[in-house]
CSV table of C-alpha atoms and ligand atoms in Angstrom, one decimal:
chain,number,residue,atom,x,y,z
A,1,MET,CA,88.9,74.9,62.3
A,2,VAL,CA,86.3,77.3,63.5
A,3,GLY,CA,88.8,79.2,65.6
A,4,ALA,CA,91.1,79.7,62.6
A,5,GLN,CA,88.6,81.9,60.9
A,6,CYS,CA,88.7,84.3,63.8
A,7,ASP,CA,91.2,87.2,63.4
A,8,ASN,CA,92.8,87.0,66.9
A,9,PHE,CA,93.0,83.2,67.0
A,10,LYS,CA,96.4,82.1,68.4
A,11,PRO,CA,97.2,78.4,67.8
A,12,MET,CA,99.6,78.5,70.8
A,13,ASP,CA,97.0,79.7,73.3
A,14,ASP,CA,94.7,77.1,72.0
A,15,LEU,CA,97.3,74.3,72.5
A,16,LEU,CA,97.9,75.6,76.1
A,17,SER,CA,94.3,75.5,77.0
A,18,ARG,CA,93.9,72.0,75.5
A,19,THR,CA,97.0,70.7,77.3
A,20,ARG,CA,95.6,72.1,80.6
A,21,ALA,CA,92.3,70.3,79.9
A,22,ALA,CA,93.6,67.0,78.6
A,23,VAL,CA,97.1,66.4,79.8
A,24,TRP,CA,98.2,65.7,83.4
A,25,HIS,CA,101.8,67.0,83.3
A,26,PRO,CA,104.5,65.2,85.3
A,27,CYS,CA,105.9,66.7,88.5
A,28,THR,CA,103.5,69.6,88.2
A,29,GLN,CA,100.8,71.1,90.4
A,30,MET,CA,98.3,71.6,87.6
A,31,LYS,CA,96.7,74.6,89.3
A,32,GLN,CA,99.9,76.5,88.7
A,33,LEU,CA,99.9,75.9,84.9
A,34,GLU,CA,97.5,78.8,84.3
A,35,ALA,CA,99.9,81.4,85.6
A,36,ALA,CA,103.0,79.5,84.3
A,37,PRO,CA,102.1,77.8,81.0
A,38,PRO,CA,104.4,75.2,79.6
A,39,LEU,CA,106.4,75.9,76.5
A,40,ALA,CA,104.5,74.8,73.4
A,41,ILE,CA,107.3,73.2,71.4
A,42,ALA,CA,106.8,72.7,67.7
A,43,ARG,CA,110.3,71.3,66.8
A,44,GLY,CA,113.9,70.8,67.9
A,45,GLU,CA,117.2,71.4,66.2
A,46,GLY,CA,120.5,70.4,67.9
A,47,PRO,CA,120.5,71.9,71.4
A,48,TRP,CA,117.6,74.2,70.5
A,49,LEU,CA,113.9,73.9,71.2
A,50,VAL,CA,111.7,76.0,68.9
A,51,ASP,CA,108.2,77.0,70.0
A,52,ALA,CA,105.1,77.5,67.9
A,53,ASP,CA,105.9,81.2,67.3
A,54,GLY,CA,109.5,80.3,66.1
A,55,LYS,CA,111.2,81.5,69.3
A,56,ARG,CA,114.3,79.4,70.1
A,57,TYR,CA,115.3,78.2,73.6
A,58,LEU,CA,118.6,76.5,74.5
A,59,ASP,CA,117.8,73.2,76.0
A,60,ALA,CA,120.3,73.7,78.9
A,61,ILE,CA,119.2,70.6,80.8
A,62,SER,CA,119.0,68.2,77.9
A,63,SER,CA,115.2,67.7,78.4
A,64,TRP,CA,115.5,66.2,81.8
A,65,TRP,CA,119.0,64.9,81.2
A,66,VAL,CA,118.2,62.5,78.4
A,67,ASN,CA,119.5,64.3,75.2
A,68,LEU,CA,123.1,63.8,74.2
A,69,PHE,CA,123.5,64.7,70.5
A,70,GLY,CA,120.8,67.3,70.0
A,71,HIS,CA,117.2,67.1,68.8
A,72,CYS,CA,116.4,65.7,65.4
A,73,ASN,CA,119.9,64.3,65.1
A,74,PRO,CA,120.2,63.1,61.5
A,75,ARG,CA,122.2,59.9,62.3
A,76,ILE,CA,119.8,58.8,65.1
A,77,ASN,CA,116.8,59.7,62.8
A,78,ALA,CA,118.3,57.6,60.0
A,79,ALA,CA,118.8,54.5,62.3
A,80,ILE,CA,115.2,54.6,63.5
A,81,THR,CA,113.8,55.2,60.1
A,82,ASP,CA,115.8,52.2,58.7
A,83,GLN,CA,114.5,50.0,61.5
A,84,LEU,CA,110.9,51.1,60.9
A,85,GLY,CA,111.1,49.5,57.5
A,86,LYS,CA,112.2,46.2,59.1
A,87,ILE,CA,110.4,45.5,62.4
A,88,GLU,CA,109.0,48.1,64.8
A,89,HIS,CA,108.5,45.7,67.7
A,90,VAL,CA,108.3,42.1,68.7
A,91,MET,CA,108.0,40.7,72.1
A,92,LEU,CA,111.3,39.6,73.6
A,93,ALA,CA,109.9,36.4,75.3
A,94,GLY,CA,110.1,33.7,72.8
A,95,ALA,CA,111.7,36.0,70.1
A,96,THR,CA,114.9,37.9,69.6
A,97,HIS,CA,116.3,40.3,67.0
A,98,GLU,CA,119.6,41.8,65.8
A,99,PRO,CA,119.3,45.2,67.4
A,100,VAL,CA,118.8,43.9,71.0
A,101,VAL,CA,121.6,41.3,70.6
A,102,GLN,CA,124.0,43.8,69.2
A,103,LEU,CA,123.2,46.4,71.9
A,104,SER,CA,123.6,43.8,74.6
A,105,GLU,CA,127.0,42.8,73.3
A,106,ARG,CA,128.2,46.4,73.0
A,107,LEU,CA,126.9,47.4,76.5
A,108,ALA,CA,128.6,44.3,77.9
A,109,ARG,CA,131.9,45.4,76.4
A,110,LEU,CA,131.5,48.9,77.7
A,111,THR,CA,130.4,48.1,81.3
A,112,GLY,CA,132.3,44.8,81.9
A,113,LEU,CA,128.9,43.4,82.9
A,114,GLY,CA,126.6,41.2,80.8
A,115,HIS,CA,123.2,39.6,80.5
A,116,ALA,CA,121.4,42.9,79.7
A,117,PHE,CA,117.8,43.0,80.9
A,118,TYR,CA,115.6,45.7,79.4
A,119,ALA,CA,112.7,47.9,80.4
A,120,SER,CA,111.4,51.2,79.3
A,121,ASP,CA,112.4,53.8,81.9
A,122,GLY,CA,114.8,54.4,84.7
A,123,ALA,CA,112.5,53.6,87.6
A,124,SER,CA,111.8,50.2,86.1
A,125,ALA,CA,115.6,49.6,85.8
A,126,THR,CA,115.8,50.3,89.6
A,127,GLU,CA,112.9,47.9,90.2
A,128,ILE,CA,114.6,45.2,88.2
A,129,ALA,CA,118.0,45.6,90.0
A,130,LEU,CA,116.3,45.5,93.4
A,131,LYS,CA,114.2,42.5,92.5
A,132,MET,CA,117.2,40.6,90.9
A,133,SER,CA,119.4,41.3,93.9
A,134,ALA,CA,116.8,40.0,96.5
A,135,HIS,CA,116.0,37.1,94.2
A,136,TYR,CA,119.7,36.2,93.9
A,137,TRP,CA,120.0,35.9,97.6
A,138,ARG,CA,116.8,33.8,97.8
A,139,ASN,CA,118.2,31.5,95.1
A,140,ALA,CA,121.4,31.3,97.1
A,141,GLY,CA,119.5,30.1,100.1
A,142,ARG,CA,119.6,33.4,102.0
A,143,PRO,CA,116.1,34.8,101.6
A,144,GLU,CA,116.6,37.0,104.8
A,145,LYS,CA,118.9,39.2,102.7
A,146,ASN,CA,116.1,41.3,101.2
A,147,GLY,CA,116.7,44.8,102.7
A,148,PHE,CA,118.1,47.8,100.8
A,149,VAL,CA,120.4,50.7,101.7
A,150,SER,CA,120.7,54.0,99.8
A,151,LEU,CA,122.2,57.4,100.4
A,152,LYS,CA,120.6,60.3,102.1
A,153,ASN,CA,119.0,62.5,99.4
A,154,ALA,CA,119.1,59.7,96.8
A,155,TYR,CA,117.0,59.6,93.8
A,156,HIS,CA,116.3,56.3,92.0
A,157,GLY,CA,112.9,56.9,90.4
A,158,GLU,CA,109.3,57.2,91.6
A,159,THR,CA,107.5,53.9,91.1
A,160,VAL,CA,106.7,52.3,94.4
A,161,GLY,CA,109.8,50.1,94.7
A,162,ALA,CA,112.1,52.7,93.3
A,163,LEU,CA,110.6,55.4,95.6
A,164,SER,CA,111.4,53.1,98.6
A,165,VAL,CA,115.1,53.8,98.0
A,166,THR,CA,114.6,57.4,96.9
A,167,ASP,CA,115.1,60.0,99.6
A,168,VAL,CA,113.4,63.2,98.4
A,169,PRO,CA,110.7,64.1,100.9
A,170,LEU,CA,108.7,66.1,98.4
A,171,PHE,CA,108.2,63.0,96.2
A,172,LYS,CA,108.2,60.4,99.0
A,173,ALA,CA,106.4,61.6,102.1
A,174,THR,CA,102.9,61.4,100.7
A,175,TYR,CA,103.3,57.8,99.7
A,176,ALA,CA,105.2,56.7,102.8
A,177,PRO,CA,102.4,54.2,103.8
A,178,LEU,CA,102.8,52.4,100.4
A,179,LEU,CA,106.5,52.0,100.7
A,180,ARG,CA,108.9,49.4,102.0
A,181,HIS,CA,111.2,50.7,104.8
A,182,THR,CA,114.8,51.1,103.7
A,183,LYS,CA,117.9,52.5,105.3
A,184,GLN,CA,119.5,55.8,104.2
A,185,VAL,CA,123.2,56.3,105.2
A,186,PRO,CA,125.0,59.7,105.2
A,187,THR,CA,125.7,61.2,101.8
A,188,PRO,CA,129.3,62.1,100.9
A,189,ASP,CA,127.9,65.3,99.2
A,190,ALA,CA,131.0,67.5,99.5
A,191,ARG,CA,128.8,70.6,100.4
A,192,LEU,CA,128.1,69.0,103.7
A,193,ALA,CA,131.7,68.8,104.8
A,194,GLU,CA,132.4,70.3,108.2
A,195,PRO,CA,134.4,73.6,108.2
A,196,GLY,CA,138.0,72.7,107.3
A,197,GLU,CA,137.0,69.1,106.2
A,198,SER,CA,138.0,68.2,102.7
A,199,ALA,CA,135.6,66.5,100.2
A,200,GLU,CA,137.8,63.4,100.5
A,201,ALA,CA,137.6,63.4,104.3
A,202,ARG,CA,133.9,63.8,104.2
A,203,ALA,CA,133.6,60.9,101.8
A,204,LEU,CA,135.7,58.7,104.0
A,205,ARG,CA,133.7,59.7,107.1
A,206,CYS,CA,130.5,58.7,105.3
A,207,ALA,CA,132.1,55.4,104.2
A,208,ASP,CA,132.7,54.7,107.9
A,209,ALA,CA,129.0,55.3,108.6
A,210,LEU,CA,128.2,52.8,105.8
A,211,GLU,CA,130.6,50.3,107.3
A,212,ALA,CA,129.1,50.7,110.8
A,213,TYR,CA,125.6,50.0,109.4
A,214,LEU,CA,126.7,47.0,107.3
A,215,ALA,CA,128.7,45.5,110.1
A,216,GLU,CA,125.5,45.3,112.1
A,217,GLN,CA,122.8,44.7,109.5
A,218,ALA,CA,124.4,43.1,106.5
A,219,THR,CA,122.7,39.7,107.2
A,220,GLY,CA,119.4,41.3,106.3
A,221,ILE,CA,120.7,43.5,103.4
A,222,ALA,CA,120.6,42.5,99.7
A,223,ALA,CA,122.0,45.6,98.1
A,224,PHE,CA,123.4,49.1,98.5
A,225,ILE,CA,122.2,51.3,95.6
A,226,LEU,CA,123.9,54.7,94.8
A,227,GLU,CA,124.2,57.3,92.1
A,228,PRO,CA,128.0,57.3,91.4
A,229,LEU,CA,129.7,60.8,91.8
A,230,VAL,CA,126.6,63.0,91.3
A,231,GLN,CA,123.3,62.8,93.1
A,232,GLY,CA,121.3,64.5,90.4
A,233,ALA,CA,117.9,65.2,91.9
A,234,ALA,CA,119.5,66.1,95.2
A,235,GLY,CA,120.6,69.2,93.3
A,236,MET,CA,123.7,67.9,91.4
A,237,ALA,CA,125.4,67.0,94.7
A,238,MET,CA,128.9,66.0,93.8
A,239,TYR,CA,131.2,63.8,95.9
A,240,HIS,CA,134.7,62.5,96.0
A,241,PRO,CA,135.4,59.3,94.0
A,242,ILE,CA,137.1,57.7,97.0
A,243,TYR,CA,133.6,56.9,98.3
A,244,LEU,CA,133.0,54.6,95.4
A,245,GLY,CA,136.1,52.5,96.0
A,246,ARG,CA,135.3,52.2,99.7
A,247,ALA,CA,131.7,51.3,99.0
A,248,ARG,CA,132.9,48.5,96.7
A,249,GLU,CA,135.3,47.2,99.4
A,250,LEU,CA,132.6,47.3,102.0
A,251,CYS,CA,130.0,45.6,99.8
A,252,ASP,CA,132.5,42.8,99.1
A,253,ARG,CA,133.4,42.4,102.8
A,254,TYR,CA,129.8,42.3,104.0
A,255,GLU,CA,128.4,40.3,101.1
A,256,VAL,CA,126.0,43.0,99.9
A,257,HIS,CA,125.4,43.8,96.2
A,258,LEU,CA,126.5,47.2,94.9
A,259,ILE,CA,124.0,48.7,92.4
A,260,ALA,CA,125.3,51.6,90.4
A,261,ASP,CA,122.4,53.8,89.2
A,262,GLU,CA,124.1,55.4,86.2
A,263,ILE,CA,120.7,56.4,84.7
A,264,ALA,CA,121.6,60.1,84.9
A,265,VAL,CA,125.5,60.0,85.0
A,266,GLY,CA,126.1,57.3,82.4
A,267,PHE,CA,127.0,57.9,78.8
A,268,GLY,CA,129.6,60.6,79.4
A,269,ARG,CA,127.9,63.1,81.7
A,270,THR,CA,130.7,63.0,84.3
A,271,GLY,CA,133.5,63.0,81.8
A,272,THR,CA,134.0,59.2,81.5
A,273,MET,CA,131.6,56.9,79.7
A,274,PHE,CA,130.4,55.7,83.2
A,275,ALA,CA,131.0,57.5,86.5
A,276,CYS,CA,132.1,54.2,88.1
A,277,GLU,CA,135.3,54.4,85.9
A,278,GLN,CA,136.5,57.3,88.0
A,279,ALA,CA,136.6,55.4,91.3
A,280,LEU,CA,140.2,55.4,92.6
A,281,THR,CA,142.4,53.9,91.2
A,282,HIS,CA,141.2,51.8,88.4
A,283,GLY,CA,137.4,52.3,88.6
A,284,ILE,CA,135.0,49.8,90.2
A,285,ARG,CA,132.8,47.2,88.8
A,286,PRO,CA,129.3,47.2,90.4
A,287,ASP,CA,127.2,44.0,90.7
A,288,PHE,CA,124.5,45.7,88.8
A,289,ILE,CA,124.4,48.8,86.6
A,290,CYS,CA,121.2,50.6,85.7
A,291,LEU,CA,121.2,52.6,82.5
A,292,SER,CA,118.5,54.7,80.8
A,293,LYS,CA,118.1,58.5,79.9
A,294,GLY,CA,121.1,59.1,77.5
A,295,LEU,CA,121.0,55.4,76.4
A,296,THR,CA,118.9,56.3,73.3
A,297,GLY,CA,120.3,59.9,73.1
A,298,GLY,CA,117.0,61.1,74.5
A,299,TYR,CA,114.9,59.6,71.7
A,300,LEU,CA,112.9,56.7,73.0
A,301,PRO,CA,112.2,55.2,76.4
A,302,LEU,CA,114.6,52.4,77.0
A,303,SER,CA,116.5,51.2,80.1
A,304,ALA,CA,118.8,48.3,80.8
A,305,VAL,CA,120.2,46.5,83.9
A,306,LEU,CA,123.4,44.5,83.4
A,307,THR,CA,124.9,42.2,86.0
A,308,THR,CA,127.7,39.8,86.7
A,309,ASP,CA,128.0,36.2,85.6
A,310,SER,CA,127.7,35.0,89.2
A,311,VAL,CA,124.3,36.8,89.7
A,312,TYR,CA,123.2,35.4,86.3
A,313,ASP,CA,124.3,31.9,87.2
A,314,ALA,CA,122.2,31.8,90.4
A,315,PHE,CA,119.1,32.1,88.2
A,316,TYR,CA,120.1,29.5,85.7
A,317,ASP,CA,118.3,26.3,86.7
A,318,GLU,CA,115.8,23.6,85.7
A,319,ASP,CA,113.3,25.2,88.1
A,320,THR,CA,111.2,27.9,86.3
A,321,ALA,CA,110.7,29.8,89.6
A,322,HIS,CA,114.5,30.2,89.9
A,323,GLY,CA,114.4,32.3,86.7
A,324,PHE,CA,113.8,36.0,86.7
A,325,LEU,CA,110.1,36.1,85.7
A,326,HIS,CA,109.9,39.9,85.2
A,327,SER,CA,108.6,41.5,82.1
A,328,HIS,CA,107.4,44.6,80.4
A,329,SER,CA,105.5,44.6,77.1
A,330,TYR,CA,108.1,46.8,75.3
A,331,THR,CA,111.2,45.0,76.7
A,332,GLY,CA,114.0,45.4,74.1
A,333,ASN,CA,112.0,47.4,71.6
A,334,PRO,CA,113.9,47.3,68.3
A,335,LEU,CA,113.4,51.0,67.5
A,336,ALA,CA,114.8,52.0,70.8
A,337,CYS,CA,117.7,49.6,70.5
A,338,ARG,CA,118.5,51.0,67.1
A,339,ALA,CA,118.5,54.6,68.6
A,340,ALA,CA,120.9,53.3,71.3
A,341,LEU,CA,123.2,51.6,68.7
A,342,ALA,CA,123.3,54.9,66.7
A,343,VAL,CA,124.3,56.7,70.0
A,344,LEU,CA,127.1,54.2,70.6
A,345,ASP,CA,128.3,54.7,67.0
A,346,ILE,CA,128.4,58.4,67.5
A,347,PHE,CA,130.4,58.0,70.8
A,348,GLU,CA,133.0,55.9,68.9
A,349,HIS,CA,133.1,57.6,65.6
A,350,ASP,CA,133.2,61.2,66.9
A,351,GLU,CA,135.4,60.3,70.0
A,352,ILE,CA,132.9,62.1,72.2
A,353,ILE,CA,134.5,61.4,75.5
A,354,ALA,CA,137.9,62.9,74.4
A,355,ASN,CA,136.2,65.8,72.7
A,356,ASN,CA,133.9,66.5,75.6
A,357,ARG,CA,137.0,66.8,77.8
A,358,ILE,CA,138.3,69.7,75.7
A,359,LYS,CA,134.9,71.3,75.5
A,360,ALA,CA,134.4,71.0,79.3
A,361,VAL,CA,137.6,73.0,79.9
A,362,GLU,CA,136.5,75.7,77.5
A,363,TYR,CA,132.9,75.9,78.9
A,364,THR,CA,134.1,76.0,82.5
A,365,ARG,CA,136.1,79.1,81.5
A,366,VAL,CA,132.9,80.6,80.0
A,367,MET,CA,131.2,79.9,83.3
A,368,GLU,CA,133.9,81.6,85.4
A,369,GLU,CA,132.0,84.9,85.6
A,370,VAL,CA,128.9,83.0,86.8
A,371,SER,CA,130.9,81.2,89.5
A,372,ALA,CA,132.3,84.6,90.7
A,373,HIS,CA,128.8,86.2,91.1
A,374,LYS,CA,128.0,87.4,94.6
A,375,ARG,CA,124.8,85.3,94.9
A,376,VAL,CA,126.6,82.1,93.8
A,377,ARG,CA,128.1,79.6,96.2
A,378,ASN,CA,129.3,76.0,95.9
A,379,PHE,CA,130.0,76.4,92.2
A,380,ARG,CA,130.9,72.9,91.0
A,381,HIS,CA,131.6,71.1,87.8
A,382,LEU,CA,132.2,67.5,86.6
A,383,GLY,CA,132.3,66.5,83.0
A,384,MET,CA,129.4,68.1,81.2
A,385,ILE,CA,127.6,69.2,84.4
A,386,TRP,CA,127.9,72.6,86.0
A,387,ALA,CA,125.9,73.6,89.1
A,388,PHE,CA,125.8,76.2,91.8
A,389,ASP,CA,123.6,77.2,94.8
A,390,VAL,CA,122.1,80.6,95.1
A,391,THR,CA,122.7,82.1,98.6
A,392,ASP,CA,119.5,84.2,98.9
A,393,ALA,CA,117.0,82.0,97.0
A,394,GLY,CA,113.7,82.4,98.8
A,395,PRO,CA,110.6,80.3,98.4
A,396,GLY,CA,109.6,80.0,94.7
A,397,PHE,CA,113.1,80.8,93.5
A,398,ALA,CA,113.3,77.8,91.1
A,399,ASN,CA,110.1,78.9,89.3
A,400,ARG,CA,111.1,82.6,89.1
A,401,PHE,CA,114.5,81.7,87.8
A,402,HIS,CA,113.0,79.3,85.2
A,403,ARG,CA,110.6,82.1,83.9
A,404,ALA,CA,113.4,84.7,83.9
A,405,ALA,CA,115.6,82.4,81.9
A,406,LEU,CA,112.9,81.7,79.3
A,407,ALA,CA,112.8,85.4,78.6
A,408,HIS,CA,116.5,85.1,77.7
A,409,GLY,CA,116.0,82.1,75.4
A,410,VAL,CA,117.2,79.5,77.9
A,411,PHE,CA,115.2,76.5,79.1
A,412,ILE,CA,116.5,75.6,82.5
A,413,ARG,CA,114.8,74.3,85.7
A,414,PRO,CA,116.6,74.8,89.0
A,415,ILE,CA,116.1,72.3,91.8
A,416,GLY,CA,115.3,74.3,94.9
A,417,SER,CA,118.1,76.8,95.3
A,418,THR,CA,120.4,74.9,92.9
A,419,VAL,CA,120.9,76.1,89.4
A,420,TYR,CA,122.5,73.5,87.1
A,421,VAL,CA,123.5,73.3,83.5
A,422,MET,CA,123.6,69.9,81.7
A,423,PRO,CA,123.5,70.7,78.0
A,424,PRO,CA,123.4,68.3,75.0
A,425,TYR,CA,127.0,67.5,74.0
A,426,VAL,CA,126.5,69.3,70.6
A,427,VAL,CA,126.2,72.7,72.3
A,428,ASP,CA,128.9,75.1,71.0
A,429,ALA,CA,130.9,77.9,72.7
A,430,GLY,CA,128.6,80.5,71.3
A,431,ALA,CA,125.5,78.9,72.9
A,432,MET,CA,127.4,78.4,76.1
A,433,ARG,CA,128.3,82.1,76.1
A,434,GLN,CA,124.6,83.0,75.6
A,435,LEU,CA,123.8,80.6,78.4
A,436,ALA,CA,126.3,82.2,80.8
A,437,ASP,CA,125.0,85.7,79.9
A,438,ALA,CA,121.5,84.5,80.6
A,439,LEU,CA,122.4,83.1,84.0
A,440,LEU,CA,124.1,86.3,84.9
A,441,ALA,CA,121.2,88.4,83.8
A,442,CYS,CA,118.8,86.2,85.8
A,443,LEU,CA,121.0,86.4,88.9
A,444,ASP,CA,120.9,90.2,88.6
A,445,GLU,CA,117.2,90.5,87.9
A,446,PRO,CA,115.4,92.2,90.7
A,447,GLY,CA,112.9,89.8,92.4
A,448,VAL,CA,114.4,86.6,91.0
B,501,PLP,C1,115.9,60.0,86.2
B,501,PLP,C2,116.5,59.0,87.2
B,501,PLP,C3,115.8,57.8,87.5
B,501,PLP,C4,114.4,57.5,87.0
B,501,PLP,O1,114.3,57.4,85.6
B,501,PLP,P1,112.9,57.6,84.9
B,501,PLP,O2,113.1,57.2,83.5
B,501,PLP,O3,112.6,59.0,85.1
B,501,PLP,O4,112.0,56.7,85.6
B,501,PLP,C5,116.4,56.9,88.3
B,501,PLP,N1,117.7,57.2,88.8
B,501,PLP,C6,118.3,58.3,88.6
B,501,PLP,C7,119.7,58.6,89.1
B,501,PLP,C8,117.7,59.3,87.7
B,501,PLP,O5,118.4,60.4,87.5
C-alpha cells in the first residue's frame, strides 16, 4: 500500500492502469482504453452500477443483455448462498444433482422441448445445437445433410463454429480462413422494406428467398438457425412474426432443423417468455432452442440447448459413438442452476410477463419524445427493448454517444448508428424518465 500513503493517490486511477496492464478486455481495441477508460465498478444495486467514487450509472443495456432482476438481487443471492453450503460443483458425467434435474424439468415445461444439454455461454449453446443437428442426420443415415443456413446480419456467438453462422463482418472477416462456409439468406429486418412495402410483406418476400434456397439445397442442409423476432447484434433489427411461421413450415417441408437462438430474446425480452411464442397464430416449436444470458438473471455463465424427443431418440443406442459425446467441465454447474431456478421462481411469483406488459406501455410513452427527435429514425419497440437509428451518426458515433451518456449517469453502448435500451426489468418509471432525458441530452449535444 505504498501508493495509499501518497496524498494524491486515487484508487480508481490505479485500478484503470492495472486493468490496462493485466486484463485483455472483450470486443475492445486495447489501444483505445487510455483515451476511453472502462468504468471501475465497485458494486451494483437493482438497475444501478456504482463506481469506486460512488457515482451511479443506470445499466440501460442490462450488462450485455444478461441482467433481468437487477444487480445483487436478494432472492438470487439467497439461492446461490444456500447452494454454496451444499455442493458448489460436481461433474455431470457420471453424477447428477437436484438443481440440474429441477431446472431441466422446468425448462422443458416452459419450452415444450426436453433433454436439456448444458454449457457455460451462448456461443457454446450454438455449437451444441449445430453439432447435434448434423449428428442427428448422420445417425439417421444422411451424413450429407451437414450444411447450415442463417440470416444476413445474424449473430450467434464468436467461437469458430458459432462464428461460421454469424454474419457480422467486423467480427467475422478476419477469421474467414478458419471458418466453415455457410449460407446467409435475406433478413426480414423491417427497416430494409422497399418504399411502400410493409414489414409483413418484407418478411414474406424473405421467406420466399429461404424457400428458393431450401428447394435447391436442402439435401445438404442440416439446420436453419435464426434469432426469433429481433436480431440483436445487427442493431436490434426487428421483424414481422409471420416470418417465424413460414420458416417453421419450410423447415418441415424440406426436412431441415429449425434452431431458435433465444439467447438474447428469451426470458421475456420481447414481451413473451420466448420470442417463438409470438409466431402467428399459436407460436412455433423449434427443433432446438438455445438459451443463455437471462437464464441466470445475469449472475453466472450458463447456457442450455433443448430439443425434441425425435432428435433425442436418434442418439439413443447401444453404440457409444451414436451418443452426443460433447462436454464442458462446468456443464450443469449447481450454483448456476440454482440462480436459474431463482429466476424462474421470480417470473412465476411476481408475474413478470404480465407486469412487464404494463411497464412496457408506460415506458414507451416515456420514450415518445425521444422517438420524435429530429435525429431519430426507425424508432422501434418490442417488449422490454427500445431502439432507434441516428440519421447523421458519423464514424465514431457509438463511442461518442457512450461517453456522453456516462456524463448523464447512463451506461449504454450503441451498435453503429443504432441506440438501444434494454434495461433490467426492475427499472422504474423514474429511472426510465432519467434515461429518456439523458438520450435527449446526448442527441442534442454538439459533436455527438
Ligand atoms: C450473446 C449472443 C450469443 C452468444 O452468447 P455468449 O454468451 O456471448 O457467447 C449468441 N446468440 C445470440 C443471439 C446472442 O445475443
